[in-house]
mmCIF file of C-alpha atoms in Angstrom:
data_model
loop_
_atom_site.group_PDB
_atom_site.id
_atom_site.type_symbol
_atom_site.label_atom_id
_atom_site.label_comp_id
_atom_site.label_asym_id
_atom_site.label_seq_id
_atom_site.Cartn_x
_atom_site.Cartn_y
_atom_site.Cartn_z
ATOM 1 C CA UNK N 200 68.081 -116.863 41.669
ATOM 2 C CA UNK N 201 70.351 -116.505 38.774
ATOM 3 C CA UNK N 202 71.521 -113.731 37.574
ATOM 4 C CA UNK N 203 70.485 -113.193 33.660
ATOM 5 C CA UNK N 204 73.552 -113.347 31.357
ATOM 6 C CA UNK N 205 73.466 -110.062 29.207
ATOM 7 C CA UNK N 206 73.983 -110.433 25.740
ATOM 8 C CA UNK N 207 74.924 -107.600 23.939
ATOM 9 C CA UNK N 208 78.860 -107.950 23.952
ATOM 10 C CA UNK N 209 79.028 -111.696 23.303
ATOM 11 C CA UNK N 210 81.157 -113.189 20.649
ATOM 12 C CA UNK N 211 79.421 -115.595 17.951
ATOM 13 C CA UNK N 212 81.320 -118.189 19.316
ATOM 14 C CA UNK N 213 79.599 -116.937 22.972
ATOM 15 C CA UNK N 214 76.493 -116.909 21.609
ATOM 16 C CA UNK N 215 77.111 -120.378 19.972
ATOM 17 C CA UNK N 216 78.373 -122.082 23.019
ATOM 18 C CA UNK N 217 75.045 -120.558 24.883
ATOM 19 C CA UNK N 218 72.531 -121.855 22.496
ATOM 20 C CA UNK N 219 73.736 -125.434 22.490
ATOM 21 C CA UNK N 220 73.850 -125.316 26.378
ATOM 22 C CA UNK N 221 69.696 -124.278 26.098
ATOM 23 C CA UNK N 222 70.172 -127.720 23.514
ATOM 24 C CA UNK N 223 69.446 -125.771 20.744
ATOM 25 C CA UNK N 224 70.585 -126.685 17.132
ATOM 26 C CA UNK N 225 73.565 -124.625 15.862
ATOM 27 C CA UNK N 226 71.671 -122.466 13.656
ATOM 28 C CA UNK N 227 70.096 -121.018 16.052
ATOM 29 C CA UNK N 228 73.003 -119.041 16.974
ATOM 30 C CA UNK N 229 73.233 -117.320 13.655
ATOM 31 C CA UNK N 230 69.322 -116.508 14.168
ATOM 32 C CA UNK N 231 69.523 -115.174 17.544
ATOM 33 C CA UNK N 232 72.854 -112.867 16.457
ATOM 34 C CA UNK N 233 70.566 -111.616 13.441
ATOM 35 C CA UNK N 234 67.713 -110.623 15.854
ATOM 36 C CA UNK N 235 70.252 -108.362 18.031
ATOM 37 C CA UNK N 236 72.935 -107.351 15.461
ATOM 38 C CA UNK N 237 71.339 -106.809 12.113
ATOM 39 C CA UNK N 238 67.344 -105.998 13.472
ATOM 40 C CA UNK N 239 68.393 -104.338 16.420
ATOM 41 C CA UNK N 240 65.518 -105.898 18.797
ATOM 42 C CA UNK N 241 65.500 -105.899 22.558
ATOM 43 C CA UNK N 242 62.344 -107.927 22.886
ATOM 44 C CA UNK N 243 62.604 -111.950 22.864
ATOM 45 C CA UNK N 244 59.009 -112.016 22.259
ATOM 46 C CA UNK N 245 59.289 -110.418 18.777
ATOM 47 C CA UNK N 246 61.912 -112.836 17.597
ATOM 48 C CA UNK N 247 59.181 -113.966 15.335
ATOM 49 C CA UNK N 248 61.568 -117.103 13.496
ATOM 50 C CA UNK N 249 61.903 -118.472 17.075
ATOM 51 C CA UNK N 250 59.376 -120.725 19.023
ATOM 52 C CA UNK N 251 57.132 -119.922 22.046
ATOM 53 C CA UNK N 252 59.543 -122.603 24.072
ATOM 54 C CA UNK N 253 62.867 -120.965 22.673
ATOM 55 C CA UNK N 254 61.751 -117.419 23.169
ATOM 56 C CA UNK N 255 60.746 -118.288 26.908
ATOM 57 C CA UNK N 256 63.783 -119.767 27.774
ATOM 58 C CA UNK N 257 65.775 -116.828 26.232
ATOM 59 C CA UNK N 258 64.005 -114.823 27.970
ATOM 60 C CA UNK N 259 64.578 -116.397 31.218
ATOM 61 C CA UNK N 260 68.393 -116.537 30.645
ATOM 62 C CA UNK N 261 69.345 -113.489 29.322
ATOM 63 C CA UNK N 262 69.042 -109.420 28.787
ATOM 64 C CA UNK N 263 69.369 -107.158 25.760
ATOM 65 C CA UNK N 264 70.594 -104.111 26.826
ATOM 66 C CA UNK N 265 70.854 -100.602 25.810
ATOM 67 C CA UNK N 266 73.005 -97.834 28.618
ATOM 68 C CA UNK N 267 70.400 -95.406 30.381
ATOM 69 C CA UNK N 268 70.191 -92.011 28.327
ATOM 70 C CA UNK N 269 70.275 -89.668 31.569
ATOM 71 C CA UNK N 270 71.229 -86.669 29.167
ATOM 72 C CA UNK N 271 70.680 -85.791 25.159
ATOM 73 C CA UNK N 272 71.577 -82.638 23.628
ATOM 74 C CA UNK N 273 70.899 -81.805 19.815
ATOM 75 C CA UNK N 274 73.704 -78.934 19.059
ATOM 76 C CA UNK N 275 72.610 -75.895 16.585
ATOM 77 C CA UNK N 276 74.648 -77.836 13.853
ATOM 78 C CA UNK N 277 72.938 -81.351 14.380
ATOM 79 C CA UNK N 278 75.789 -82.862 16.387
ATOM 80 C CA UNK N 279 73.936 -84.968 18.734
ATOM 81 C CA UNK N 280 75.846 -85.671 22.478
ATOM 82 C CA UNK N 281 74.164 -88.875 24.764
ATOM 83 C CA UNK N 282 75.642 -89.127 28.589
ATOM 84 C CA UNK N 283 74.681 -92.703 28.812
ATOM 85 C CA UNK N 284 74.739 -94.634 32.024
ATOM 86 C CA UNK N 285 75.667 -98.208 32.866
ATOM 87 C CA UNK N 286 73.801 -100.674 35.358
ATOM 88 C CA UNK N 287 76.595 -99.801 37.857
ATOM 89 C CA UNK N 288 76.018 -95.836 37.702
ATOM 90 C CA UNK N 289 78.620 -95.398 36.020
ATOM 91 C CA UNK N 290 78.518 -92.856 33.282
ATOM 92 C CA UNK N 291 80.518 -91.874 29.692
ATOM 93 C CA UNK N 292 79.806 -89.502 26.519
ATOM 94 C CA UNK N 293 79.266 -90.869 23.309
ATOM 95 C CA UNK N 294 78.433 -87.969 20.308
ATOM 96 C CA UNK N 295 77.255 -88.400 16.553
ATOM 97 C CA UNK N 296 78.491 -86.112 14.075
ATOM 98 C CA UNK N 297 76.477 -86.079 10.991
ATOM 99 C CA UNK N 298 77.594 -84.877 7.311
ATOM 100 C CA UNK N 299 75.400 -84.153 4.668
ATOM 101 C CA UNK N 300 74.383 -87.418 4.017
ATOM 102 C CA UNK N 301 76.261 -89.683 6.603
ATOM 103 C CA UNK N 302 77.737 -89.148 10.131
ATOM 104 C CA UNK N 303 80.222 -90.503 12.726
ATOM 105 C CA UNK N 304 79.284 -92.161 16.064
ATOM 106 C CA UNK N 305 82.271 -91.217 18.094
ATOM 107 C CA UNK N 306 82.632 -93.600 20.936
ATOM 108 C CA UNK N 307 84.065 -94.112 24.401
ATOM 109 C CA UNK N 308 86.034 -97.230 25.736
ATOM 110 C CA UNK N 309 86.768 -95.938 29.530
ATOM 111 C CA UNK N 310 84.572 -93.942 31.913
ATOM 112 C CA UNK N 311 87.364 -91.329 32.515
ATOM 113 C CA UNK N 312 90.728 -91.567 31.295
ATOM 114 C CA UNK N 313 94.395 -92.524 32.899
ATOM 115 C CA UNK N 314 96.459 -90.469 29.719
ATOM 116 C CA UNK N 315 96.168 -86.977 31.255
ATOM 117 C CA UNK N 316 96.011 -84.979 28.241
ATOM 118 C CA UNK N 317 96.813 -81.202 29.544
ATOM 119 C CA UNK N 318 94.406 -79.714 26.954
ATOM 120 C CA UNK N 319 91.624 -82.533 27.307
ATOM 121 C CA UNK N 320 88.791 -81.955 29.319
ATOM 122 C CA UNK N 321 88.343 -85.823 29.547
ATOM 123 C CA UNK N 322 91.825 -86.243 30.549
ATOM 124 C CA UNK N 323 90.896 -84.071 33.761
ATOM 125 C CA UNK N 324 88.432 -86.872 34.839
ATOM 126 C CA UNK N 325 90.217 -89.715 36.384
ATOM 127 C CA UNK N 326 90.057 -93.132 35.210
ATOM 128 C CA UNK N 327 87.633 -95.299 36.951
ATOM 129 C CA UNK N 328 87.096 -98.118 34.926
ATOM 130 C CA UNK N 329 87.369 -99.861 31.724
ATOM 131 C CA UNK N 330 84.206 -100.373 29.875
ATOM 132 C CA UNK N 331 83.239 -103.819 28.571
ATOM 133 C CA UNK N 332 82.600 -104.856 24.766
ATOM 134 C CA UNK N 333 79.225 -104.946 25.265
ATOM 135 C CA UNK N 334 79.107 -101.085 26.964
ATOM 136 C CA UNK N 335 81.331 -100.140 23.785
ATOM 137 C CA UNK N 336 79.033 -101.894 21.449
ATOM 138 C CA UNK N 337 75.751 -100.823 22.982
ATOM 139 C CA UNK N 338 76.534 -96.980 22.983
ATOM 140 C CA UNK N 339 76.587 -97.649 19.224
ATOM 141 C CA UNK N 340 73.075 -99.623 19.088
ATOM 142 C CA UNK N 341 71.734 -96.568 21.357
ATOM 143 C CA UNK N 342 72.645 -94.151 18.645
ATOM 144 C CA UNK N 343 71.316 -96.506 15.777
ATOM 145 C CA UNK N 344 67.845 -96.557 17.891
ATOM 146 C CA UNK N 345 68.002 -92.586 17.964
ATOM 147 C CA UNK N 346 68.353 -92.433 14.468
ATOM 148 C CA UNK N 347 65.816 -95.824 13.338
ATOM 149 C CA UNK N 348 68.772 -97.071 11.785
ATOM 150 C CA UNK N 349 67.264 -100.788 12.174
ATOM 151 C CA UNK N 350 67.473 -103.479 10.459
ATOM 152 C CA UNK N 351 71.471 -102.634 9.282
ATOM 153 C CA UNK N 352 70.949 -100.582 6.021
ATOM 154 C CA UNK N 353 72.466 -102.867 2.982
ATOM 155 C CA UNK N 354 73.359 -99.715 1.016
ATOM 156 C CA UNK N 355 75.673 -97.000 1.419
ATOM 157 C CA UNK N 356 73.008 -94.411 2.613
ATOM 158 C CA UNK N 357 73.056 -94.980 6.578
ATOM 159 C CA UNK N 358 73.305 -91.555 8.446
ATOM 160 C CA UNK N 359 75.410 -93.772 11.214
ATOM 161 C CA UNK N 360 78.116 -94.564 8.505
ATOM 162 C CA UNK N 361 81.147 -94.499 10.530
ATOM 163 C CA UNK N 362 82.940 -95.069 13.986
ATOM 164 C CA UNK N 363 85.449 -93.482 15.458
ATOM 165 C CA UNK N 364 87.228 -95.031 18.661
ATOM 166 C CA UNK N 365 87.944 -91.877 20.015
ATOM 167 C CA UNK N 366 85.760 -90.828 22.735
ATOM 168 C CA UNK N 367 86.458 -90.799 26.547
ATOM 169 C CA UNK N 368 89.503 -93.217 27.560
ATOM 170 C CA UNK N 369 92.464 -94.477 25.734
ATOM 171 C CA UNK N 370 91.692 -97.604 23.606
ATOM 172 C CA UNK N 371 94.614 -99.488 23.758
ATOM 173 C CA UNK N 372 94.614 -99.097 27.464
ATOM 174 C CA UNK N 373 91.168 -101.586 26.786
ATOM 175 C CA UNK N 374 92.655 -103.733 24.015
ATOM 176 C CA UNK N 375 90.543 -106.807 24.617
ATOM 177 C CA UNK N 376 87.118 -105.349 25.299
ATOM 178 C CA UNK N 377 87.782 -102.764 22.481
ATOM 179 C CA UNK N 378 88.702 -105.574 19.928
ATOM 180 C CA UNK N 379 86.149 -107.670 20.562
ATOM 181 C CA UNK N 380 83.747 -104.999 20.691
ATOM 182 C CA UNK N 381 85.227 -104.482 17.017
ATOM 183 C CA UNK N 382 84.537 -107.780 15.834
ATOM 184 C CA UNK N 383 81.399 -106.879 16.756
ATOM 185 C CA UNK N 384 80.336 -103.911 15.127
ATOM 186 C CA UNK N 385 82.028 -104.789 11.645
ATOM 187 C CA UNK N 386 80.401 -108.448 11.728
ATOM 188 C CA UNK N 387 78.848 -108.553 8.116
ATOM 189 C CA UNK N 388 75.911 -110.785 9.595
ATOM 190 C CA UNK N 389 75.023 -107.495 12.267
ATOM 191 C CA UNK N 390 75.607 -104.293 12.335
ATOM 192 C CA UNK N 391 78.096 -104.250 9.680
ATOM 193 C CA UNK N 392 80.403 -101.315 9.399
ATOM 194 C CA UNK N 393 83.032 -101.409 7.114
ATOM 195 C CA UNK N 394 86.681 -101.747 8.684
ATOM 196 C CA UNK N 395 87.032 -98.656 6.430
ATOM 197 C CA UNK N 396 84.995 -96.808 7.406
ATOM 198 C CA UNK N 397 86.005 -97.458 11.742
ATOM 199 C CA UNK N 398 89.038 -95.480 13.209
ATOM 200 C CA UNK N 399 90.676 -95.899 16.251
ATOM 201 C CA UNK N 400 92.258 -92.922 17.992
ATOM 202 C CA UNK N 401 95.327 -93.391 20.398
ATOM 203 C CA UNK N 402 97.523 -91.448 22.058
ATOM 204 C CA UNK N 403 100.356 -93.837 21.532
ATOM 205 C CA UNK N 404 100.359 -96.703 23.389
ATOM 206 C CA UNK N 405 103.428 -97.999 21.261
ATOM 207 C CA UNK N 406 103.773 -101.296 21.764
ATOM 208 C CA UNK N 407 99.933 -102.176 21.543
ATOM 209 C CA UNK N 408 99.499 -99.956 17.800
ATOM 210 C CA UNK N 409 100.458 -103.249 15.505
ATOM 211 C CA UNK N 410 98.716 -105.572 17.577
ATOM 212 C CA UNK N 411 95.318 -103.794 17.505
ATOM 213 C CA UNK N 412 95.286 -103.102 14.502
ATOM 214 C CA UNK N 413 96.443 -106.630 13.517
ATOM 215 C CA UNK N 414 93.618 -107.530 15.547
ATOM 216 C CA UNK N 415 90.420 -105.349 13.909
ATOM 217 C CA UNK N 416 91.546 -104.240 10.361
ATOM 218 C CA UNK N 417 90.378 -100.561 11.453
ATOM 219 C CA UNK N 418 92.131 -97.504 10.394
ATOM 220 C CA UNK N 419 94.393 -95.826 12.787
ATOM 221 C CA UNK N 420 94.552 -92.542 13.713
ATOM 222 C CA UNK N 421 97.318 -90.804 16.449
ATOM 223 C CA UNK N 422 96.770 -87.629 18.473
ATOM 224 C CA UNK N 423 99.954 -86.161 17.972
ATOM 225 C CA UNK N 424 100.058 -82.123 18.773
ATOM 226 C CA UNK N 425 103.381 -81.320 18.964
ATOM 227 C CA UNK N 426 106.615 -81.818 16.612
ATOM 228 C CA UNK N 427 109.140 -82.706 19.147
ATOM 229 C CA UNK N 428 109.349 -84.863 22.623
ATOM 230 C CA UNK N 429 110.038 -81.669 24.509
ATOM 231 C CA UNK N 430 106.697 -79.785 23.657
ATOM 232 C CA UNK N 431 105.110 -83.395 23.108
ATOM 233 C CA UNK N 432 105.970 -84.344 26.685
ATOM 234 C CA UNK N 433 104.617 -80.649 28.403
ATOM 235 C CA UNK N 434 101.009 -81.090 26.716
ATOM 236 C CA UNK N 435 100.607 -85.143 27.053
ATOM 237 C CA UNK N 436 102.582 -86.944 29.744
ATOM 238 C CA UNK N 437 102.392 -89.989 28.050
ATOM 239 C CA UNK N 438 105.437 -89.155 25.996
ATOM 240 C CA UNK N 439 107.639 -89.578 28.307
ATOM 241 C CA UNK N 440 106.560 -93.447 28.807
ATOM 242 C CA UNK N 441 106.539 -93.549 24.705
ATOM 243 C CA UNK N 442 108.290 -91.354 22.822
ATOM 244 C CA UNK N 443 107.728 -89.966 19.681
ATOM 245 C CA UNK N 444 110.182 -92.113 17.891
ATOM 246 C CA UNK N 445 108.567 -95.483 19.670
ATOM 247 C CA UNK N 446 105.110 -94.288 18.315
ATOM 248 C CA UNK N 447 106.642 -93.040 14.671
ATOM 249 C CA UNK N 448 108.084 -96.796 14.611
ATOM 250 C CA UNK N 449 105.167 -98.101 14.929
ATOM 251 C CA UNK N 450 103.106 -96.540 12.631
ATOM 252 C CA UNK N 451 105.669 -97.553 10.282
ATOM 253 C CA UNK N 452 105.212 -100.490 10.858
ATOM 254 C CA UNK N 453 101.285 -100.835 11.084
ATOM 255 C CA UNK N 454 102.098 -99.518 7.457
ATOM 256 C CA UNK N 455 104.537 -101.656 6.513
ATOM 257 C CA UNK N 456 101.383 -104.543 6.826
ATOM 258 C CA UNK N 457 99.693 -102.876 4.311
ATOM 259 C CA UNK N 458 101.152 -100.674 2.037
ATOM 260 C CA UNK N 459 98.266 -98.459 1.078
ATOM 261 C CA UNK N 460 97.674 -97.234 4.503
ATOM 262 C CA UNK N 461 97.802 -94.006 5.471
ATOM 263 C CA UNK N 462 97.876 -92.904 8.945
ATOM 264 C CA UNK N 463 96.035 -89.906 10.355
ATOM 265 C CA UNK N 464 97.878 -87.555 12.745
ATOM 266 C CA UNK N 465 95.199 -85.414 14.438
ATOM 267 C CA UNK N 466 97.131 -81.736 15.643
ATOM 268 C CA UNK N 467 95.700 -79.448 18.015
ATOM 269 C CA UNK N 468 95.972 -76.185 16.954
ATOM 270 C CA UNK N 469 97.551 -74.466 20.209
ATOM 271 C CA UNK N 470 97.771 -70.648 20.243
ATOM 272 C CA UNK N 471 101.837 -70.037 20.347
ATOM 273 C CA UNK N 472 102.177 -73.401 21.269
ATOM 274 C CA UNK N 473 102.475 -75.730 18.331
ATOM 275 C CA UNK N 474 101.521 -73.486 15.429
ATOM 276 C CA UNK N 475 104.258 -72.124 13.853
ATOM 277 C CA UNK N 476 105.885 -72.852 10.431
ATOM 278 C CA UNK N 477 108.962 -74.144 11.846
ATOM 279 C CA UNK N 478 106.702 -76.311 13.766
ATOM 280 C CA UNK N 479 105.042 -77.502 10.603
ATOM 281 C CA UNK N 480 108.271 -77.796 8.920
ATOM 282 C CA UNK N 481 109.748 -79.931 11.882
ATOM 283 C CA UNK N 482 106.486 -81.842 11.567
ATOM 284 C CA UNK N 483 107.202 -83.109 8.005
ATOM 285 C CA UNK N 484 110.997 -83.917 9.039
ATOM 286 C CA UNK N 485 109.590 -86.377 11.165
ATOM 287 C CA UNK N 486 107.277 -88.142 8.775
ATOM 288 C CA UNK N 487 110.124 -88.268 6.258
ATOM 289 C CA UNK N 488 112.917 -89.120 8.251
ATOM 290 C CA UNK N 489 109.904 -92.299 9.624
ATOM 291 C CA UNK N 490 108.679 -92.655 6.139
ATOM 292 C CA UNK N 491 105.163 -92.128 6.996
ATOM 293 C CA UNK N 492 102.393 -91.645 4.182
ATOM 294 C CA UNK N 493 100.787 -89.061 6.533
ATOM 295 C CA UNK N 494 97.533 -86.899 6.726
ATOM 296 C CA UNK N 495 96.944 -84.613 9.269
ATOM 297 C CA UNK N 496 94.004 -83.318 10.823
ATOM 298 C CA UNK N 497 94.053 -80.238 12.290
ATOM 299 C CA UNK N 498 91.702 -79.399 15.014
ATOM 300 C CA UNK N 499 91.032 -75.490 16.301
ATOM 301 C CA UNK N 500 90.828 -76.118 20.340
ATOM 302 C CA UNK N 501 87.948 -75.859 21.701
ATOM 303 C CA UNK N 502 88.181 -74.260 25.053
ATOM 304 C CA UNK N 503 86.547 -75.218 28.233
ATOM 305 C CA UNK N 504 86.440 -74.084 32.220
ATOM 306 C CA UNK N 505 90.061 -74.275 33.684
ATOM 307 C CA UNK N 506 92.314 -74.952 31.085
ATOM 308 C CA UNK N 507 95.184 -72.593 30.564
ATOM 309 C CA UNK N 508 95.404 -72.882 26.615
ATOM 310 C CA UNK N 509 93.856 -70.804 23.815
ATOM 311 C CA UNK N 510 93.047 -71.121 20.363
ATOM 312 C CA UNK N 511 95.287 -70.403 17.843
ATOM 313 C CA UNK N 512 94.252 -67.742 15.397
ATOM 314 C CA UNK N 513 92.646 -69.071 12.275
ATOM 315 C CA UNK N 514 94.979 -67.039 9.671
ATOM 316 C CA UNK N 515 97.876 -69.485 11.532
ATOM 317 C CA UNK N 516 96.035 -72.455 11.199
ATOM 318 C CA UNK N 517 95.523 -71.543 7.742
ATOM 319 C CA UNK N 518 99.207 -70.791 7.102
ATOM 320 C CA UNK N 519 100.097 -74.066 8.760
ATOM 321 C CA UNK N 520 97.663 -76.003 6.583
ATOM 322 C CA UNK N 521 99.315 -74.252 3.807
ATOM 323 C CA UNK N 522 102.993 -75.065 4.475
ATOM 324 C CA UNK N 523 102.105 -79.316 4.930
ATOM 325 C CA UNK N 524 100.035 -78.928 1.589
ATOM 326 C CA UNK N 525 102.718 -77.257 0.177
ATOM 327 C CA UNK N 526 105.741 -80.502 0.691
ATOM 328 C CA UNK N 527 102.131 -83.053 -0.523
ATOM 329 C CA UNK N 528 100.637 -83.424 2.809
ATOM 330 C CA UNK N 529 96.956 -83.508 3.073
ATOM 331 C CA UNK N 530 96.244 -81.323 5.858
ATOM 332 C CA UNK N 531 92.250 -80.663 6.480
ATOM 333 C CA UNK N 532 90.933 -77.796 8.736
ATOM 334 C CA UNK N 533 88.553 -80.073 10.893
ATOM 335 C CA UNK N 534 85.573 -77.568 11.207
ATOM 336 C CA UNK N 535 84.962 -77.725 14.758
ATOM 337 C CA UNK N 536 81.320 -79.626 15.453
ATOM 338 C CA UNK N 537 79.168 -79.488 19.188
ATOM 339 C CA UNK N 538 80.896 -76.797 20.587
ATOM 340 C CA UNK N 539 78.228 -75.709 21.850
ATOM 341 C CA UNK N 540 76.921 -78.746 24.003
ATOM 342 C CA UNK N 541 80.402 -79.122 24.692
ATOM 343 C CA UNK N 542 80.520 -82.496 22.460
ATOM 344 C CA UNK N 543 83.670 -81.293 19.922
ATOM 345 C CA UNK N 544 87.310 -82.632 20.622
ATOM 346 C CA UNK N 545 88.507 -82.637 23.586
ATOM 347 C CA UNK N 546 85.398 -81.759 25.611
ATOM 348 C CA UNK N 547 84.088 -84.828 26.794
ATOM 349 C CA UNK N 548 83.548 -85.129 30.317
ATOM 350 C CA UNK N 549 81.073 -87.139 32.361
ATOM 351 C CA UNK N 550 79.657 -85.664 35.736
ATOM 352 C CA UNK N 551 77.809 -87.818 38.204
ATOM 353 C CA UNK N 552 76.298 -84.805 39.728
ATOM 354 C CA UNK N 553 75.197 -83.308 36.446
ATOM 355 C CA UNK N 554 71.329 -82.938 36.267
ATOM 356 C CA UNK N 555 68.989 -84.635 33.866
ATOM 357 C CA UNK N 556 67.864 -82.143 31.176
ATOM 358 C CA UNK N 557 65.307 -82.667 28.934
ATOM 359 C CA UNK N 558 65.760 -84.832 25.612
ATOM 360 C CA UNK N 559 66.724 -83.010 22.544
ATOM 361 C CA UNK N 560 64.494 -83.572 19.551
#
């Protein structure tokens, strides 16, 4: 027997090509995208604009899938953390961070990752694989079905308002899946998120920075950390494959594109580390000498089991923020979010011997 083609990570011109090989009219493609995209339904049967014929064979050809929700934990601040799980076991952490009156879905692109970050608790889980578009896209739909976020809101007041790329993996080690999955999720006829309002985190992946962005129209964002290659290099081994100045060119050029562009640098506050005024000072060389419009974020660590590094004080942090602010550099204190499910920055980490619990509420 066949195996049933799944459907959730298929381009329109996929789904196209599918429905005129049932010998289906054309429109039928834009229907069918509706039904999974912009209502969100799993069930062929319910396709209601479709006929009995067209919603058996559908239903004989394909799957609508959603990942398996072995864990969900609801933190004390309403940061909500899924460990989802694939049809090959395989498993990832996707988290939504809510505002007052919006949120983030932060999502994964690789179960594990290859980067290494020193201070990442995802970086200590190897890479095994790369996720597909449709894995990347579903985690998404998952969170919209938490949250009966379906049909696609037309207005601005959807709690799942924004995306960032910048769960588990490195997305530009995943540029094809991760840009299609892109296309995807800001399709105006779906799920329609505004490029705007979708950032994708990297590490710095040089070469790959214009072309993805080229690619999606998505904001970018780079974990930076450190103000040098020498301290940059200790804390995130990819340095020494792309330097700071290869990843500084390139964001000056992704803004070159598009003049009104800023890029986000997101800084891990490291206790004696990195957070020091000369370090902040050395920071804003860098941007001018690059001539980067920059923000930063900057993140207090959150700790977790076997990592060496600690904190840094918030009075430094403070001070730090004060000194960027200070030469017109937006510099935000990200209020850390999930700590205590272990779903803030940097904490992400899928077990395959951790235990079903219970479903939050």
């Amino acid at each position: 027997m066949t195996e049933k083609k799944e459907l959730i990570g298929l381009s329109k011109e996929e789904i196209a090509a599918e429905i005129e090989h049932l010998g289906e009219k054309p429109f039928r493609a834009k229907q069918l995208w509706q039904w999974l995209y912009f209502h969100g339904e799993t069930d062929f049967e319910k396709m209601s604009s479709f006929s009995k014929d067209l919603r058996a064979k559908l239903a004989e050809n394909f799957t609508i899938s959603r990942p398996k929700i072995v864990t969900e934990q609801l933190s004390s601040d309403k940061t909500r953390k899924w460990l989802f799980e694939f049809k090959d076991g395989q498993r990832i952490e996707t988290v939504y961070i809510p505002e007052e009156d919006r949120g983030a879905v932060c999502i994964s692109t690789q179960v594990g990752c290859a980067v290494g970050c020193k201070f990442c608790h995802t970086g200590s889980q190897k890479i095994t694989r790369n996720l597909t578009a449709g894995e990347i896209v579903s985690q998404f739909m998952a969170a919209r079905d938490a949250y009966h976020e379906w049909p696609s809101p037309k207005d601005e007041t959807r709690y799942l308002s924004n995306i960032v790329v910048m769960g588990m993996g490195e997305p530009l080690h995943n540029m094809e899946n991760v840009i299609k999955a892109l296309k995807i999720l800001t399709d105006g006829d779906g799920i329609a998120i505004s490029k705007r309002r979708v950032t994708l985190s990297t590490s710095g992946i040089a070469p790959n920075i214009v072309p993805m962005i080229q690619a999606t129209g998505v904001k970018l964002a780079i974990s930076l950390h450190a103000p040098n290659n020498e301290k940059r290099s200790q804390i995130m081994p990819i340095n020494k494959r792309y330097p700071l100045e290869e990843v500084l060119k390139a964001c000056h050029e992704y803004q070159q594109l598009d003049g009104s562009h800023f890029v986000t640098f997101e800084y891990l506050m490291l206790k004696d580390f990195n957070d020091s005024l000369d370090d902040a000072r050395e920071l804003m060389a860098l941007m001018k000498k690059f001539q980067i419009n920059a923000k930063f974020n900057l993140i207090a660590f959150n700790p977790w089991p076997g990592c060496s590094y600690e904190p840094s004080p918030q009075s430094r942090i403070i001070a730090f923020s004060k000194e960027l602010q200070k030469n017109r550099f937006a510099a935000p204190i990200r209020v850390p979010r999930g700590q205590d499910i272990l779903a803030a920055c940097g904490q992400l980490k899928s077990k395959k011997d951790e235990k079903t619990a219970p479903k939050g509420e």
